[in-house]
XYZ file of C-alpha atoms in Angstrom:
727
model
C -68.691 -63.586 -87.345
C -65.631 -63.314 -89.176
C -66.491 -65.463 -91.797
C -69.807 -64.691 -94.060
C -71.396 -66.807 -96.774
C -73.853 -65.179 -99.124
C -76.039 -68.233 -100.534
C -77.551 -66.168 -103.294
C -74.349 -65.166 -105.225
C -72.404 -67.871 -103.368
C -69.971 -65.272 -102.092
C -67.380 -65.904 -99.277
C -66.311 -62.904 -97.285
C -63.622 -63.216 -94.593
C -63.233 -60.081 -92.452
C -60.360 -59.014 -89.809
C -60.351 -56.104 -88.187
C -59.220 -54.131 -91.076
C -58.943 -56.485 -93.782
C -61.304 -58.281 -96.057
C -60.942 -61.265 -98.158
C -63.429 -62.274 -100.693
C -64.056 -64.944 -103.237
C -66.972 -66.173 -105.272
C -68.054 -69.993 -106.458
C -69.281 -69.007 -110.368
C -72.015 -70.187 -112.381
C -69.736 -72.900 -113.518
C -68.405 -74.311 -110.055
C -65.100 -72.629 -110.138
C -63.787 -70.530 -107.134
C -62.725 -67.311 -108.249
C -60.678 -64.773 -106.019
C -62.349 -61.246 -105.610
C -60.447 -59.198 -103.239
C -57.903 -59.198 -100.628
C -56.656 -56.175 -98.728
C -58.238 -53.193 -96.937
C -61.374 -53.668 -95.027
C -64.396 -53.279 -97.547
C -68.438 -53.765 -97.485
C -70.468 -55.280 -100.059
C -70.122 -57.757 -103.008
C -67.009 -57.172 -104.868
C -67.943 -59.473 -108.404
C -68.494 -56.581 -109.968
C -64.761 -56.414 -110.583
C -64.922 -59.771 -112.508
C -64.337 -58.297 -116.234
C -65.010 -60.994 -118.795
C -64.293 -60.208 -122.472
C -62.992 -62.154 -125.253
C -59.150 -62.399 -125.604
C -57.257 -63.882 -128.192
C -55.783 -67.408 -127.693
C -57.537 -67.878 -124.435
C -58.963 -71.247 -123.647
C -62.826 -71.780 -122.634
C -63.908 -74.811 -120.506
C -66.105 -77.282 -122.149
C -68.923 -75.846 -119.937
C -68.486 -72.255 -121.379
C -67.527 -73.486 -124.810
C -70.254 -70.950 -126.462
C -68.719 -68.256 -124.467
C -65.706 -67.200 -125.446
C -65.415 -64.232 -122.977
C -64.946 -66.917 -120.242
C -61.504 -68.215 -119.589
C -59.613 -69.384 -116.439
C -56.291 -67.955 -118.057
C -57.697 -64.280 -117.155
C -59.479 -64.715 -114.425
C -58.479 -64.763 -110.801
C -58.698 -67.925 -109.058
C -58.309 -69.243 -105.548
C -56.646 -72.638 -106.225
C -55.387 -72.616 -109.936
C -54.879 -76.293 -110.924
C -53.005 -77.317 -114.149
C -54.658 -78.243 -117.221
C -58.012 -76.547 -117.378
C -56.866 -73.795 -119.675
C -55.109 -71.466 -117.304
C -51.543 -70.982 -118.561
C -50.244 -69.078 -115.611
C -48.283 -70.580 -112.871
C -50.512 -73.329 -111.124
C -51.457 -74.011 -107.313
C -51.667 -77.758 -108.261
C -50.323 -79.837 -110.775
C -51.625 -83.556 -110.976
C -50.587 -86.489 -112.812
C -53.563 -88.988 -113.205
C -53.757 -92.877 -113.423
C -53.606 -92.446 -116.927
C -50.524 -90.473 -116.996
C -52.455 -87.347 -118.118
C -51.848 -84.128 -116.123
C -55.116 -82.347 -115.422
C -57.403 -81.552 -112.353
C -60.818 -79.985 -113.054
C -61.889 -78.608 -109.505
C -65.217 -77.558 -108.613
C -67.010 -76.350 -105.772
C -68.548 -79.153 -104.079
C -69.349 -77.795 -100.208
C -68.100 -75.921 -97.500
C -68.170 -75.578 -93.824
C -67.925 -72.842 -91.122
C -66.849 -73.331 -87.535
C -65.255 -71.978 -84.450
C -61.653 -72.168 -83.743
C -58.643 -72.852 -85.834
C -58.148 -75.675 -88.001
C -54.917 -77.827 -87.388
C -52.819 -79.669 -89.608
C -52.127 -83.647 -89.248
C -48.198 -83.858 -88.600
C -47.427 -80.571 -89.509
C -46.831 -77.104 -87.353
C -49.610 -74.555 -87.874
C -51.039 -71.684 -86.341
C -53.123 -72.196 -83.155
C -55.791 -70.063 -81.491
C -58.286 -70.518 -78.533
C -61.991 -71.454 -80.104
C -63.005 -67.693 -79.423
C -60.044 -66.400 -81.255
C -60.289 -67.737 -84.569
C -62.857 -69.000 -87.307
C -62.264 -71.644 -90.164
C -63.609 -71.855 -93.670
C -63.507 -75.525 -95.394
C -64.400 -75.272 -98.920
C -64.368 -78.672 -100.582
C -63.300 -78.596 -104.326
C -63.449 -81.901 -106.450
C -62.792 -83.222 -109.856
C -65.576 -85.583 -110.934
C -63.512 -87.651 -113.451
C -60.440 -88.779 -111.196
C -62.182 -88.419 -107.859
C -59.744 -86.153 -106.220
C -60.890 -83.788 -103.390
C -59.214 -80.707 -102.623
C -60.184 -79.315 -99.183
C -59.262 -75.510 -99.025
C -58.614 -74.326 -95.388
C -58.969 -70.662 -94.313
C -58.259 -69.769 -90.693
C -59.412 -66.270 -89.591
C -57.937 -64.765 -86.841
C -60.135 -61.270 -86.579
C -58.365 -59.329 -83.853
C -54.907 -60.058 -85.245
C -55.504 -59.141 -88.799
C -54.469 -62.836 -89.960
C -55.601 -65.341 -92.542
C -54.087 -68.564 -92.961
C -54.509 -71.007 -96.016
C -54.041 -74.560 -96.579
C -55.004 -77.386 -98.501
C -55.347 -81.000 -98.258
C -55.470 -83.453 -101.275
C -57.494 -86.576 -101.175
C -57.601 -89.112 -103.248
C -61.312 -90.726 -103.393
C -60.988 -92.241 -106.687
C -60.076 -95.865 -107.773
C -56.590 -95.498 -109.137
C -53.072 -93.854 -108.043
C -52.586 -89.940 -108.621
C -49.344 -88.366 -108.186
C -49.005 -84.989 -106.963
C -46.574 -83.012 -108.868
C -46.653 -79.722 -107.354
C -49.036 -78.042 -104.429
C -49.271 -74.579 -103.088
C -50.925 -73.609 -100.130
C -52.028 -69.798 -101.046
C -52.658 -68.401 -104.095
C -53.066 -64.056 -104.371
C -54.051 -63.122 -107.709
C -54.472 -59.411 -108.298
C -56.288 -57.946 -111.143
C -54.436 -54.792 -111.577
C -51.533 -52.419 -109.848
C -47.764 -52.395 -109.844
C -46.174 -54.415 -107.264
C -42.762 -55.121 -105.783
C -41.394 -58.372 -103.848
C -39.147 -57.947 -100.731
C -37.555 -61.186 -99.994
C -34.645 -62.462 -98.100
C -31.337 -64.007 -99.647
C -28.030 -65.154 -98.216
C -25.358 -67.437 -97.589
C -24.102 -69.221 -94.619
C -22.866 -66.788 -92.039
C -25.072 -63.883 -94.116
C -28.664 -64.773 -94.003
C -31.792 -63.026 -94.718
C -30.185 -60.009 -96.817
C -33.076 -57.257 -97.754
C -33.752 -57.417 -101.749
C -36.714 -55.647 -103.178
C -37.551 -56.784 -106.772
C -39.840 -55.217 -109.185
C -42.449 -57.590 -110.286
C -42.553 -57.563 -114.164
C -43.980 -59.463 -116.906
C -42.585 -63.135 -116.533
C -42.021 -65.241 -113.553
C -39.837 -64.510 -110.869
C -39.440 -67.166 -108.035
C -37.061 -68.162 -104.953
C -37.211 -71.143 -103.000
C -35.036 -74.220 -101.774
C -34.250 -77.516 -102.684
C -32.150 -78.471 -99.817
C -34.794 -79.967 -97.691
C -34.549 -76.932 -95.116
C -35.753 -73.491 -95.725
C -31.964 -72.669 -96.229
C -29.434 -70.128 -95.875
C -29.747 -68.890 -99.215
C -33.773 -67.779 -99.255
C -36.370 -67.451 -96.403
C -39.877 -68.841 -96.798
C -41.295 -65.229 -96.006
C -41.838 -62.634 -98.687
C -43.926 -59.161 -98.905
C -45.622 -57.949 -101.657
C -45.667 -54.490 -101.752
C -47.186 -51.714 -103.894
C -44.386 -49.607 -105.723
C -43.017 -47.059 -103.498
C -44.287 -48.680 -100.171
C -42.263 -47.965 -97.045
C -41.968 -48.639 -93.349
C -44.762 -46.259 -92.532
C -46.777 -45.804 -96.156
C -48.292 -47.819 -98.957
C -50.173 -51.315 -98.973
C -48.334 -54.749 -98.372
C -49.247 -58.437 -97.896
C -47.051 -60.724 -96.157
C -46.906 -64.339 -96.838
C -45.236 -66.621 -94.534
C -44.796 -70.283 -95.236
C -45.076 -72.596 -92.176
C -42.750 -74.985 -93.068
C -38.942 -75.940 -92.625
C -38.095 -77.666 -95.991
C -38.231 -77.418 -99.637
C -40.721 -74.251 -100.630
C -41.397 -72.475 -103.691
C -42.476 -69.147 -103.960
C -43.479 -67.611 -107.379
C -44.586 -64.102 -108.613
C -46.034 -63.703 -111.873
C -47.207 -60.462 -113.831
C -49.482 -61.817 -117.230
C -50.173 -60.501 -120.485
C -52.993 -58.409 -118.567
C -50.944 -56.914 -116.297
C -52.560 -59.134 -113.671
C -50.280 -60.427 -110.997
C -50.541 -63.817 -109.304
C -48.289 -65.166 -106.418
C -47.860 -68.561 -105.145
C -46.543 -70.022 -101.495
C -45.967 -73.630 -101.386
C -43.909 -76.845 -101.654
C -41.006 -76.670 -104.232
C -41.911 -78.545 -107.228
C -38.448 -79.772 -108.056
C -37.736 -83.127 -106.381
C -41.445 -83.796 -105.609
C -43.545 -86.301 -106.866
C -46.025 -87.507 -103.870
C -48.392 -90.665 -104.653
C -51.662 -90.806 -103.519
C -53.378 -94.238 -103.683
C -56.854 -94.484 -103.107
C -58.194 -93.212 -99.783
C -54.971 -91.394 -99.151
C -54.471 -87.617 -98.487
C -51.664 -85.332 -98.546
C -51.746 -81.741 -96.266
C -49.852 -78.982 -97.466
C -48.077 -76.888 -95.151
C -49.544 -73.679 -94.148
C -49.242 -69.911 -95.475
C -49.759 -66.988 -93.083
C -51.327 -64.091 -94.815
C -51.490 -60.355 -93.151
C -52.075 -56.847 -94.897
C -51.104 -53.516 -93.722
C -52.310 -50.270 -95.739
C -49.354 -48.301 -93.830
C -46.528 -49.735 -94.644
C -43.779 -52.489 -93.619
C -43.706 -51.604 -89.557
C -47.573 -52.231 -89.004
C -46.865 -55.546 -91.056
C -44.305 -56.593 -89.281
C -45.624 -56.143 -85.695
C -48.969 -58.058 -86.925
C -46.442 -61.005 -87.957
C -44.309 -60.744 -84.563
C -47.728 -60.709 -82.556
C -49.036 -63.792 -84.742
C -45.524 -65.673 -83.982
C -45.237 -64.563 -80.145
C -48.975 -65.658 -79.622
C -50.077 -68.498 -81.892
C -46.976 -70.163 -83.370
C -44.449 -70.672 -80.760
C -45.419 -73.047 -77.933
C -44.337 -73.982 -74.174
C -43.336 -72.787 -71.046
C -40.318 -70.180 -72.310
C -42.839 -68.575 -75.113
C -43.973 -66.180 -72.509
C -41.513 -66.097 -70.040
C -38.084 -64.156 -69.809
C -35.127 -66.263 -71.468
C -32.224 -67.233 -69.761
C -29.165 -65.608 -70.486
C -26.779 -68.060 -71.589
C -23.009 -68.773 -72.471
C -22.415 -71.230 -75.377
C -18.932 -73.337 -75.058
C -18.440 -73.426 -78.581
C -16.176 -70.220 -79.635
C -14.724 -70.308 -75.751
C -13.025 -73.846 -76.471
C -14.451 -75.527 -79.803
C -14.054 -79.576 -79.397
C -10.908 -78.705 -76.755
C -12.871 -78.817 -73.188
C -13.300 -81.654 -70.291
C -15.753 -81.366 -67.491
C -13.650 -79.189 -65.342
C -13.563 -76.908 -68.239
C -17.215 -76.468 -68.781
C -17.708 -76.357 -64.908
C -15.213 -73.403 -64.638
C -17.164 -71.696 -67.570
C -20.374 -72.266 -65.577
C -18.684 -70.658 -62.463
C -17.426 -67.543 -64.405
C -20.753 -67.066 -65.583
C -22.697 -67.560 -62.502
C -20.352 -64.789 -61.240
C -21.452 -62.163 -63.840
C -25.332 -63.024 -63.708
C -25.920 -65.472 -66.213
C -28.820 -67.964 -65.984
C -27.477 -70.842 -68.339
C -24.709 -72.749 -69.764
C -24.632 -74.575 -72.749
C -21.947 -77.529 -73.459
C -21.882 -77.470 -77.187
C -20.544 -80.031 -79.597
C -18.031 -82.345 -78.594
C -19.441 -84.232 -75.404
C -20.156 -87.762 -77.047
C -18.646 -90.533 -78.398
C -15.263 -89.906 -79.532
C -15.930 -86.455 -80.926
C -12.616 -84.476 -80.670
C -13.359 -83.024 -84.164
C -15.927 -82.860 -86.805
C -15.186 -86.404 -88.304
C -16.524 -88.712 -86.349
C -19.079 -89.839 -83.888
C -22.389 -88.371 -84.902
C -25.257 -90.745 -84.331
C -23.346 -92.016 -81.178
C -25.267 -90.248 -78.734
C -23.130 -91.510 -75.383
C -21.513 -89.090 -73.126
C -17.781 -89.408 -73.080
C -17.321 -89.804 -69.264
C -13.436 -90.472 -69.998
C -13.441 -86.852 -71.558
C -15.815 -85.226 -69.028
C -14.172 -86.942 -66.126
C -17.806 -87.780 -64.735
C -21.258 -88.621 -65.922
C -23.299 -86.105 -67.423
C -25.749 -86.360 -64.551
C -22.934 -85.514 -62.039
C -21.941 -82.312 -64.596
C -25.459 -81.252 -64.632
C -25.838 -81.501 -60.599
C -22.662 -79.540 -60.342
C -23.490 -76.540 -62.696
C -27.060 -76.581 -61.022
C -25.753 -76.210 -57.372
C -23.792 -73.022 -58.952
C -27.457 -71.484 -59.393
C -27.459 -72.407 -63.218
C -29.182 -74.230 -65.793
C -27.435 -76.746 -68.122
C -27.959 -77.314 -71.511
C -26.380 -79.477 -74.477
C -25.700 -79.594 -78.247
C -27.177 -82.309 -80.515
C -27.543 -82.856 -84.303
C -29.824 -85.984 -84.336
C -30.584 -86.086 -87.814
C -26.841 -86.688 -88.917
C -24.615 -89.585 -89.089
C -20.661 -89.919 -89.039
C -19.238 -92.628 -90.966
C -17.062 -93.028 -88.020
C -19.445 -94.195 -85.901
C -20.691 -97.262 -84.162
C -24.355 -96.231 -85.263
C -23.285 -96.062 -88.820
C -21.359 -99.255 -88.786
C -24.178 -101.248 -87.561
C -26.988 -99.645 -89.922
C -25.440 -98.114 -93.004
C -28.714 -98.343 -94.656
C -30.148 -95.897 -92.402
C -28.161 -93.233 -94.056
C -29.518 -91.428 -97.267
C -27.694 -92.818 -100.029
C -28.207 -93.649 -103.698
C -27.398 -97.653 -104.330
C -24.261 -98.024 -106.868
C -23.402 -94.265 -105.872
C -20.690 -92.709 -104.005
C -22.678 -90.330 -101.345
C -22.091 -86.741 -101.611
C -20.572 -85.628 -98.383
C -20.854 -82.106 -96.419
C -18.943 -81.435 -93.358
C -17.783 -85.306 -93.523
C -21.259 -86.211 -92.565
C -24.140 -88.232 -93.889
C -27.863 -87.715 -93.522
C -29.968 -90.074 -91.435
C -33.292 -91.182 -93.110
C -35.803 -89.356 -90.591
C -38.830 -90.418 -93.255
C -38.211 -94.175 -91.591
C -40.046 -94.369 -88.134
C -37.445 -97.199 -86.885
C -34.590 -94.645 -87.532
C -36.405 -91.817 -85.619
C -37.328 -94.349 -82.776
C -33.432 -95.389 -82.328
C -32.267 -92.059 -82.165
C -35.307 -90.867 -79.989
C -34.183 -93.651 -77.608
C -30.728 -92.505 -77.576
C -31.355 -88.785 -76.917
C -34.119 -89.759 -74.127
C -31.431 -91.959 -72.590
C -29.161 -88.717 -72.490
C -31.783 -86.380 -71.030
C -32.771 -89.044 -68.442
C -29.087 -88.891 -66.850
C -29.470 -85.442 -65.316
C -31.347 -82.122 -64.853
C -30.677 -81.036 -68.470
C -33.041 -78.024 -69.198
C -31.857 -76.902 -72.592
C -31.169 -78.599 -76.003
C -29.327 -76.725 -79.067
C -30.952 -78.641 -82.108
C -28.440 -78.392 -84.715
C -28.460 -79.377 -88.661
C -25.385 -78.667 -90.477
C -25.671 -79.726 -94.220
C -27.951 -79.644 -97.054
C -29.491 -83.175 -98.107
C -28.583 -85.016 -100.958
C -28.923 -88.502 -102.302
C -32.418 -88.631 -101.858
C -33.017 -91.947 -101.853
C -34.449 -94.096 -99.014
C -33.710 -97.856 -98.304
C -36.785 -98.403 -96.757
C -38.870 -101.203 -98.378
C -41.826 -99.468 -100.442
C -40.020 -95.932 -100.667
C -40.812 -93.753 -103.230
C -37.961 -91.009 -104.109
C -40.392 -88.059 -104.942
C -41.754 -87.933 -101.508
C -38.738 -88.646 -99.383
C -38.172 -84.602 -98.898
C -41.778 -84.153 -97.556
C -41.575 -87.171 -95.578
C -38.360 -86.073 -93.789
C -39.415 -83.074 -92.732
C -42.578 -84.449 -91.445
C -40.205 -86.887 -89.533
C -38.144 -84.247 -88.191
C -41.372 -82.986 -86.887
C -42.706 -86.087 -85.423
C -39.279 -86.548 -83.665
C -39.463 -82.665 -82.207
C -43.280 -83.073 -80.827
C -42.569 -86.550 -79.206
C -39.440 -84.875 -77.227
C -41.776 -81.902 -76.145
C -44.617 -84.402 -74.923
C -41.839 -86.345 -73.083
C -40.077 -83.308 -71.489
C -42.228 -80.379 -71.538
C -40.039 -78.137 -69.614
C -37.320 -78.519 -72.290
C -36.098 -75.407 -73.998
C -35.114 -76.169 -77.543
C -33.116 -73.593 -79.405
C -33.456 -74.207 -83.400
C -29.881 -74.029 -85.361
C -29.150 -75.300 -88.858
C -25.396 -73.785 -89.273
C -26.909 -70.998 -87.567
C -29.808 -69.506 -89.740
C -30.256 -71.972 -92.566
C -33.489 -73.386 -91.039
C -34.975 -69.931 -89.642
C -38.888 -70.405 -90.129
C -42.038 -70.574 -88.463
C -42.301 -74.318 -88.775
C -39.197 -74.714 -86.644
C -40.333 -72.138 -84.054
C -43.616 -74.005 -83.254
C -41.252 -76.370 -81.681
C -38.377 -74.224 -80.942
C -39.413 -70.732 -79.572
C -35.955 -69.294 -80.443
C -33.189 -70.071 -83.365
C -29.782 -69.238 -83.715
C -30.025 -66.398 -85.966
C -26.520 -66.917 -87.795
C -23.378 -68.504 -87.237
C -21.743 -65.121 -87.860
C -21.314 -63.341 -84.369
C -20.128 -60.021 -85.785
C -21.879 -57.069 -84.776
C -21.686 -55.184 -87.938
C -22.833 -57.848 -89.819
C -25.441 -58.792 -87.572
C -27.205 -55.631 -87.716
C -27.940 -56.473 -91.193
C -28.806 -60.084 -90.538
C -31.217 -59.120 -87.805
C -32.676 -56.422 -89.891
C -34.011 -58.896 -92.799
C -35.003 -61.255 -89.962
C -36.856 -58.539 -88.232
C -39.805 -58.289 -90.883
C -41.279 -61.464 -90.200
C -39.868 -62.857 -86.973
C -39.793 -61.246 -83.525
C -36.748 -60.442 -81.285
C -37.914 -63.212 -78.820
C -37.020 -65.593 -81.434
C -33.816 -64.496 -82.389
C -30.658 -65.913 -80.927
C -28.251 -63.564 -80.656
C -24.957 -63.667 -78.562
C -21.789 -61.449 -77.707
C -18.505 -62.912 -78.981
C -15.058 -62.539 -78.614
C -13.072 -60.091 -80.628
C -11.421 -60.382 -83.042
C -14.639 -61.793 -84.419
C -14.034 -65.660 -85.102
C -16.042 -65.428 -88.438
C -14.740 -61.731 -90.001
C -11.672 -60.669 -88.083
C -13.331 -57.510 -86.763
C -12.855 -55.722 -83.435
C -15.871 -53.962 -82.146
C -16.039 -52.665 -78.713
C -17.905 -54.802 -76.115
C -20.605 -51.812 -75.361
C -21.431 -52.242 -79.244
C -21.477 -55.965 -79.310
C -23.835 -55.824 -76.375
C -26.198 -53.345 -77.774
C -26.614 -55.412 -81.005
C -26.987 -58.659 -79.159
C -29.772 -57.213 -77.313
C -31.855 -56.944 -80.375
C -32.449 -61.107 -79.596
C -32.286 -63.437 -77.176
C -29.258 -62.242 -75.254
C -26.164 -64.328 -74.408
C -22.674 -65.093 -74.877
C -20.249 -66.978 -76.924
C -16.619 -66.468 -75.738
C -14.193 -67.507 -72.823
C -14.737 -65.276 -69.732
C -11.605 -66.330 -68.349
C -9.798 -64.457 -70.799
C -11.187 -61.018 -69.914
C -10.202 -58.296 -67.977
C -11.842 -57.105 -64.727
C -13.025 -53.956 -66.222
C -14.581 -56.080 -69.220
C -16.336 -58.610 -66.480
C -17.852 -55.674 -65.086
C -19.080 -54.658 -68.266
C -20.556 -57.737 -68.917
C -22.433 -57.718 -65.392
C -24.179 -54.276 -66.311
C -25.063 -55.699 -69.802
C -26.721 -58.757 -68.111
C -28.502 -56.475 -65.610
C -29.507 -54.181 -68.190
C -30.958 -57.030 -70.659
C -32.996 -58.449 -67.651
C -33.937 -54.753 -66.947
C -35.561 -54.470 -70.663
C -36.526 -58.244 -71.396
C -39.773 -57.718 -71.120
C -39.919 -54.721 -73.582
C -37.762 -56.484 -76.109
C -39.565 -59.783 -75.843
C -43.020 -58.456 -76.096
C -42.883 -54.726 -77.035
C -43.522 -53.231 -80.720
C -40.497 -53.406 -82.854
C -39.711 -50.574 -85.199
C -36.699 -50.651 -87.903
C -35.642 -46.831 -87.947
C -33.201 -47.319 -90.539
C -31.919 -49.515 -93.585
C -28.636 -50.723 -92.790
C -27.742 -51.468 -96.539
C -28.424 -48.221 -97.569
C -28.030 -45.972 -94.556
C -24.518 -44.931 -92.609
C -26.265 -46.330 -89.262
C -28.042 -48.932 -88.170
C -31.178 -48.052 -85.554
C -34.054 -50.057 -84.326
C -36.382 -49.439 -81.122
C -38.983 -51.218 -79.078
C -41.984 -49.580 -77.407
C -44.383 -50.887 -74.912
C -47.843 -51.628 -75.681
C -48.930 -48.948 -73.771
C -46.363 -46.658 -75.303
C -44.923 -45.319 -71.863
C -41.843 -47.349 -72.209
C -39.428 -47.059 -75.115
C -35.703 -48.529 -75.765
C -33.951 -46.800 -78.704
C -30.827 -48.557 -80.386
C -28.305 -46.882 -82.727
C -25.038 -48.072 -84.026
C -23.099 -45.790 -86.328
C -21.648 -48.213 -89.260
C -19.766 -45.129 -91.156
C -16.893 -42.490 -89.605
C -15.608 -39.945 -91.908
C -13.578 -36.579 -91.442
C -15.570 -33.668 -90.292
C -18.460 -36.154 -89.428
C -22.130 -34.874 -89.952
C -24.607 -35.328 -87.252
C -26.895 -38.505 -87.405
C -30.496 -37.675 -86.339
C -32.873 -40.808 -86.098
C -36.708 -40.272 -86.293
C -38.458 -42.537 -83.846
C -41.871 -44.025 -84.234
C -44.665 -45.649 -82.528
C -44.712 -42.995 -79.508
C -47.909 -41.126 -78.246
C -47.497 -37.743 -80.302
C -48.822 -35.423 -77.697
C -47.052 -37.132 -74.357
C -43.980 -35.948 -73.070
C -40.959 -38.710 -72.751
C -37.970 -38.534 -70.343
C -34.246 -39.552 -71.170
C -33.967 -42.013 -68.145
C -30.181 -41.202 -68.147
C -30.271 -37.432 -68.368
C -33.589 -36.278 -67.455
C -34.312 -34.484 -70.935
C -37.881 -34.206 -71.795
C -39.247 -34.412 -75.511
C -42.635 -34.539 -76.843
C -43.292 -37.692 -78.787
C -44.300 -35.634 -81.844
C -40.772 -34.001 -81.789
C -38.992 -36.989 -81.919
C -41.023 -38.673 -84.520
C -40.961 -35.709 -86.667
C -37.509 -33.896 -86.199
C -35.680 -37.041 -84.568
C -32.945 -37.002 -82.052
C -29.196 -36.080 -82.648
C -26.407 -38.760 -81.951
C -23.183 -37.557 -80.595
C -20.095 -37.022 -82.912
C -17.472 -39.108 -81.890
C -14.079 -40.531 -83.617
C -15.033 -44.261 -82.923
C -15.720 -46.956 -85.173
C -19.098 -48.487 -84.704
C -20.070 -46.249 -82.009
C -22.998 -47.253 -80.353
C -26.105 -45.473 -78.137
C -28.969 -47.202 -75.980
C -31.656 -44.725 -75.137
C -34.237 -45.175 -72.737
C -37.170 -43.341 -72.456
C -40.200 -43.094 -70.225
C -43.519 -41.290 -70.374
C -43.833 -38.651 -67.937
């Protein structure tokens, strides 16, 4: 059993292969947190130390005991209004406008299998792979019940947390803030590793000391955002790739989020992960409930590398779904940087013919195939093929490409609408706009109100009519702006719940699409990596990592991405030089190695290449297919920090440690250049490994302890790919 309940002391213990999580229902019915971290035995309620503290409030039950205060006790789900002045997991406004919620233990249940969340993505598992604990807390005064959900994947060292807020009272309540996970640490010095960025430069590594006060990251864009990713690592001070305690929290959600870290007056640390409280006021009438998106927790006692691989395994096996989750991904070429809007059917067919000759598997026709779309000022919402531009029907084009031996895919942006479109002219109220105000524009487009079923149904019918025209096996789903004008014109709408309902509407649309087309391979995108999160990965098993395809920048972008997300989820392509985003020119060889740190493909016009470059592409495609299983399913190790080191290096190791792929790109070149030694990881120390190209043999222990030297070359961004096999 992964979940144990000791009735005498009312203690719950959740155990995985290497970790333990423990909490206690105390004498007053409050649910207190005791421990999360390395595996431990026995009851740990001895850690609770009650002393009288100045100006610490006492609940009415403990009025005579001034040593008891929720303001200093570690809690599982702290609610505002009970004398805890730290950041709250739940803020509730009652029917009488008071803000208070007094949650006490009512009951619990334990069962085999993993809980699911209505209308939301969540970790899934077979019944024999997981156990669930449900703890019911209730406020007797207002009738609000909070069902805390814990999923334990014992073999994977993963614990998930969520909450369901239910109004069982007679009046309306409004949820003003709600988290799905709270971690309270009684002592210790910690740092938060987070991943910040901007469009075309996402998920930069950032490490911040958690000091006294409150530090937070989040999004108010109704997308998880380019600016901050909803995954953080809370690390023991000084923790590294290979040493030190670290905790990962990954929010399985694609909308507004808030992660808070607070060190309090007593040097205790609280971490919260949940919904963004700004722009959020969710009313619940009698009998209504609200599901809070899930947070995935994992712990490593030996540094970041192990923690990352635990999350990679969880995402590959328990979040991503569908036919392509475990199958090799098709090597694709996307038409965007090859031609932008300036193409016709013959140009796409010509690109497909070139791709087939080079060994690729899929051609994608990007933006510009529908309506009268010749630029980004019109036609979003009019999802009908422009047959005049294509010179044929969409089905005929797909058929011609299939006869070349290639799969065919298209780009769509179903959440958006152009004012210059038939859809907008017929239904202007379907766009998010505040009556009496001019709308906020971005990319000259507005956002459709996906919180409304009628809007979703109309777009769904249009998209299905497109997909039914031919053998379209791939869709790139894009979202090219943040949301503003958060006001729905649907009857009875409530602005404070719109951002949540919008994201739920997107999930509903995707779920319906996959149910109707189970073979369909959807790649997520939001101006590149603006919605790169575990919520989208539940529906789209890979996401376009960034609109920036520059290999030097991508090394840093993919480095930050790797802390939570496996290479099998990372859309990464070789593009033309000079690069369209940075103007930088990097060799085709180096661009290929960098793109092989994800799901490999191309974003260029093959017709502009010479014979030697085409031959190199043939070799790259063959090389990627040779290593595809290792890249997609192997253990991943970061061998450098490209924000600090003069090189970027990473490696893949098969689960049996027999097959290894080392990748190195030199980021700096200087006069009288020094030798770069790269230490490997994850090998069998006593085994001998042979270089597949040279036959040179090395002991695993030597490669991990002393490293391997890279050649000294007078070449900017020189790159090396070394295949090792266990002898």
